[in-house]
PDB file of C-alpha atoms in Angstrom:
ATOM      1  CA  MET A  39       0.037   0.208  -0.112  1.00  0.00           C
ATOM      2  CA  THR A  40       1.756   2.682  -0.951  1.00  0.00           C
ATOM      3  CA  GLY A  41      -2.000   5.412  -0.396  1.00  0.00           C
ATOM      4  CA  LEU A  42      -4.405   6.359   0.946  1.00  0.00           C
ATOM      5  CA  SER A  43      -7.477   3.427   0.435  1.00  0.00           C
ATOM      6  CA  ARG A  44      -9.835   4.726   3.343  1.00  0.00           C
ATOM      7  CA  SER A  45     -12.507   6.435   2.194  1.00  0.00           C
ATOM      8  CA  SER A  46     -12.748   9.884   4.828  1.00  0.00           C
ATOM      9  CA  ALA A  47     -16.407  10.243   4.609  1.00  0.00           C
ATOM     10  CA  ASP A  48     -17.221   9.104   7.736  1.00  0.00           C
ATOM     11  CA  LEU A  49     -15.201  10.589   9.756  1.00  0.00           C
ATOM     12  CA  ASP A  50     -15.606  13.335  11.918  1.00  0.00           C
ATOM     13  CA  PRO A  51     -13.265  16.688  10.894  1.00  0.00           C
ATOM     14  CA  ARG A  52     -10.506  16.646  13.399  1.00  0.00           C
ATOM     15  CA  ARG A  53      -9.979  12.764  12.561  1.00  0.00           C
ATOM     16  CA  ARG A  54     -10.224  13.686   8.894  1.00  0.00           C
ATOM     17  CA  ARG A  55      -6.823  16.020   9.073  1.00  0.00           C
ATOM     18  CA  ILE A  56      -5.099  13.907  10.772  1.00  0.00           C
ATOM     19  CA  LEU A  57      -5.761  11.051   8.316  1.00  0.00           C
ATOM     20  CA  TYR A  58      -4.689  13.885   5.110  1.00  0.00           C
ATOM     21  CA  ARG A  59      -2.017  14.788   7.276  1.00  0.00           C
ATOM     22  CA  CYS A  60      -0.286  11.641   8.607  1.00  0.00           C
ATOM     23  CA  TRP A  61      -0.165  10.028   4.918  1.00  0.00           C
ATOM     24  CA  HIS A  62       1.228  13.481   4.272  1.00  0.00           C
ATOM     25  CA  ARG A  63       4.239  13.471   6.563  1.00  0.00           C
ATOM     26  CA  GLY A  64       7.619  15.024   4.293  1.00  0.00           C
ATOM     27  CA  ILE A  65       9.322  11.163   4.656  1.00  0.00           C
ATOM     28  CA  ARG A  66       8.194   8.505   2.952  1.00  0.00           C
ATOM     29  CA  GLU A  67       8.984   6.260   5.517  1.00  0.00           C
ATOM     30  CA  MET A  68       7.088   7.984   8.720  1.00  0.00           C
ATOM     31  CA  ASP A  69       3.717   8.392   5.992  1.00  0.00           C
ATOM     32  CA  LEU A  70       3.691   4.688   4.885  1.00  0.00           C
ATOM     33  CA  VAL A  71       3.282   4.426   9.901  1.00  0.00           C
ATOM     34  CA  PHE A  72       2.020   7.070  10.199  1.00  0.00           C
ATOM     35  CA  GLY A  73      -1.024   6.974   7.094  1.00  0.00           C
ATOM     36  CA  GLN A  74      -1.166   3.002   7.740  1.00  0.00           C
ATOM     37  CA  PHE A  75      -1.689   3.108  11.267  1.00  0.00           C
ATOM     38  CA  ALA A  76      -4.117   6.247  11.409  1.00  0.00           C
ATOM     39  CA  GLU A  77      -6.557   4.270   8.870  1.00  0.00           C
ATOM     40  CA  ASN A  78      -6.958   1.211  10.244  1.00  0.00           C
ATOM     41  CA  GLU A  79      -7.393   2.827  13.560  1.00  0.00           C
ATOM     42  CA  ILE A  80      -8.560   5.953  12.855  1.00  0.00           C
ATOM     43  CA  ALA A  81     -11.807   5.846  13.539  1.00  0.00           C
ATOM     44  CA  SER A  82     -11.808   3.773  16.811  1.00  0.00           C
ATOM     45  CA  LEU A  83      -9.314   6.185  18.775  1.00  0.00           C
ATOM     46  CA  SER A  84     -10.720   7.944  21.284  1.00  0.00           C
ATOM     47  CA  ASP A  85     -11.145  11.838  22.157  1.00  0.00           C
ATOM     48  CA  GLU A  86      -7.736  11.855  24.338  1.00  0.00           C
ATOM     49  CA  GLU A  87      -6.243   9.070  21.865  1.00  0.00           C
ATOM     50  CA  LEU A  88      -6.496  11.191  18.901  1.00  0.00           C
ATOM     51  CA  ASP A  89      -4.866  14.596  21.219  1.00  0.00           C
ATOM     52  CA  GLU A  90      -1.616  12.201  22.344  1.00  0.00           C
ATOM     53  CA  PHE A  91      -1.115  10.805  18.483  1.00  0.00           C
ATOM     54  CA  GLU A  92      -1.277  14.581  17.801  1.00  0.00           C
ATOM     55  CA  LYS A  93       1.571  15.163  19.755  1.00  0.00           C
ATOM     56  CA  ILE A  94       3.450  12.395  18.431  1.00  0.00           C
ATOM     57  CA  MET A  95       2.358  14.246  15.300  1.00  0.00           C
ATOM     58  CA  ALA A  96       3.813  16.863  16.331  1.00  0.00           C
ATOM     59  CA  GLU A  97       7.604  15.392  16.853  1.00  0.00           C
ATOM     60  CA  GLU A  98       9.998  16.097  13.678  1.00  0.00           C
ATOM     61  CA  ASP A  99       9.642  13.068  10.987  1.00  0.00           C
ATOM     62  CA  GLN A 100      13.986  12.667  11.507  1.00  0.00           C
ATOM     63  CA  ASP A 101      13.758  12.033  14.644  1.00  0.00           C
ATOM     64  CA  LEU A 102      10.601   9.690  14.915  1.00  0.00           C
ATOM     65  CA  ASN A 103      12.034   7.545  12.117  1.00  0.00           C
ATOM     66  CA  ARG A 104      14.722   7.539  14.355  1.00  0.00           C
ATOM     67  CA  TRP A 105      13.038   6.445  17.578  1.00  0.00           C
ATOM     68  CA  ILE A 106      10.450   3.934  15.405  1.00  0.00           C
ATOM     69  CA  THR A 107      13.184   1.753  13.707  1.00  0.00           C
ATOM     70  CA  GLY A 108      14.649   1.931  17.133  1.00  0.00           C
ATOM     71  CA  ALA A 109      18.153   3.867  16.222  1.00  0.00           C
ATOM     72  CA  ASP A 110      17.767   6.501  18.874  1.00  0.00           C
ATOM     73  CA  PRO A 111      16.325   5.287  22.114  1.00  0.00           C
ATOM     74  CA  VAL A 112      12.831   6.575  23.006  1.00  0.00           C
ATOM     75  CA  PRO A 113      12.634  10.061  24.893  1.00  0.00           C
ATOM     76  CA  SER A 114      10.423   9.789  27.947  1.00  0.00           C
ATOM     77  CA  HIS A 115       8.463  12.363  27.286  1.00  0.00           C
ATOM     78  CA  LEU A 116       6.441   9.428  24.150  1.00  0.00           C
ATOM     79  CA  GLN A 117       7.595   5.850  25.996  1.00  0.00           C
ATOM     80  CA  THR A 118       3.568   5.402  25.850  1.00  0.00           C
ATOM     81  CA  PRO A 119       1.427   2.870  24.883  1.00  0.00           C
ATOM     82  CA  MET A 120       0.138   5.264  22.137  1.00  0.00           C
ATOM     83  CA  PHE A 121       3.731   5.545  20.267  1.00  0.00           C
ATOM     84  CA  GLU A 122       4.548   1.428  21.664  1.00  0.00           C
ATOM     85  CA  ARG A 123       1.898   1.009  19.714  1.00  0.00           C
ATOM     86  CA  LEU A 124       2.696   3.039  16.388  1.00  0.00           C
ATOM     87  CA  CYS A 125       6.511   1.701  17.081  1.00  0.00           C
ATOM     88  CA  LYS A 126       4.432  -2.315  17.170  1.00  0.00           C
ATOM     89  CA  TYR A 127       2.262  -1.205  14.051  1.00  0.00           C
ATOM     90  CA  ARG A 128       4.572  -2.262  10.319  1.00  0.00           C
ATOM     91  CA  PRO A 129       3.156  -0.598   7.673  1.00  0.00           C
ATOM     92  CA  ASP A 130       1.523  -2.744   5.216  1.00  0.00           C
ATOM     93  CA  PHE A 131       4.159  -2.967   2.303  1.00  0.00           C
ATOM     94  CA  ASP A 132       6.265  -6.084   0.162  1.00  0.00           C
ATOM     95  CA  ILE A 133      10.326  -5.410   0.892  1.00  0.00           C
ATOM     96  CA  VAL A 134      11.972  -5.823  -1.914  1.00  0.00           C
ATOM     97  CA  THR A 135      14.023  -8.596  -2.760  1.00  0.00           C
ATOM     98  CA  ILE A 136      16.263 -10.599  -5.129  1.00  0.00           C
ATOM     99  CA  ALA A 137      13.138 -13.426  -5.499  1.00  0.00           C
ATOM    100  CA  SER A 138      10.011 -10.781  -5.009  1.00  0.00           C
ATOM    101  CA  LEU A 139      11.587  -8.845  -8.046  1.00  0.00           C
ATOM    102  CA  ALA A 140      12.337 -12.843  -9.491  1.00  0.00           C
ATOM    103  CA  GLU A 141       9.352 -13.926  -8.579  1.00  0.00           C
ATOM    104  CA  LYS A 142       7.518 -10.714 -10.667  1.00  0.00           C
ATOM    105  CA  HIS A 143       9.609  -9.617 -13.599  1.00  0.00           C
ATOM    106  CA  GLY A 144      10.947 -13.066 -14.322  1.00  0.00           C
ATOM    107  CA  PRO A 145      15.484 -13.990 -14.184  1.00  0.00           C
ATOM    108  CA  ARG A 146      17.544 -11.412 -14.898  1.00  0.00           C
ATOM    109  CA  SER A 147      19.511 -13.266 -18.185  1.00  0.00           C
TER     110      SER A 147
END
């Protein structure tokens, strides 16, 4: 998945804005993590969870990328259930390998 597939028609304006912002982060890796997380979770998040999610989204993409991937330790203010939930989320995209390319396009000569 590389972009928005969920309709926002059934969402309130705040959730629509958040969903849009999740797919337009600035760093593609963060678009995939935040966007897919939001597509699956946005409708069921409570107002308090949305508040916390927006606080996480306010962080810089470069920092978020390092914290989510584990390259840098997560700062204490983000050691929350919501951030842990986001970090555990696995985007729905295929990992590209030589084998997957050969399967899709045939072996290279």
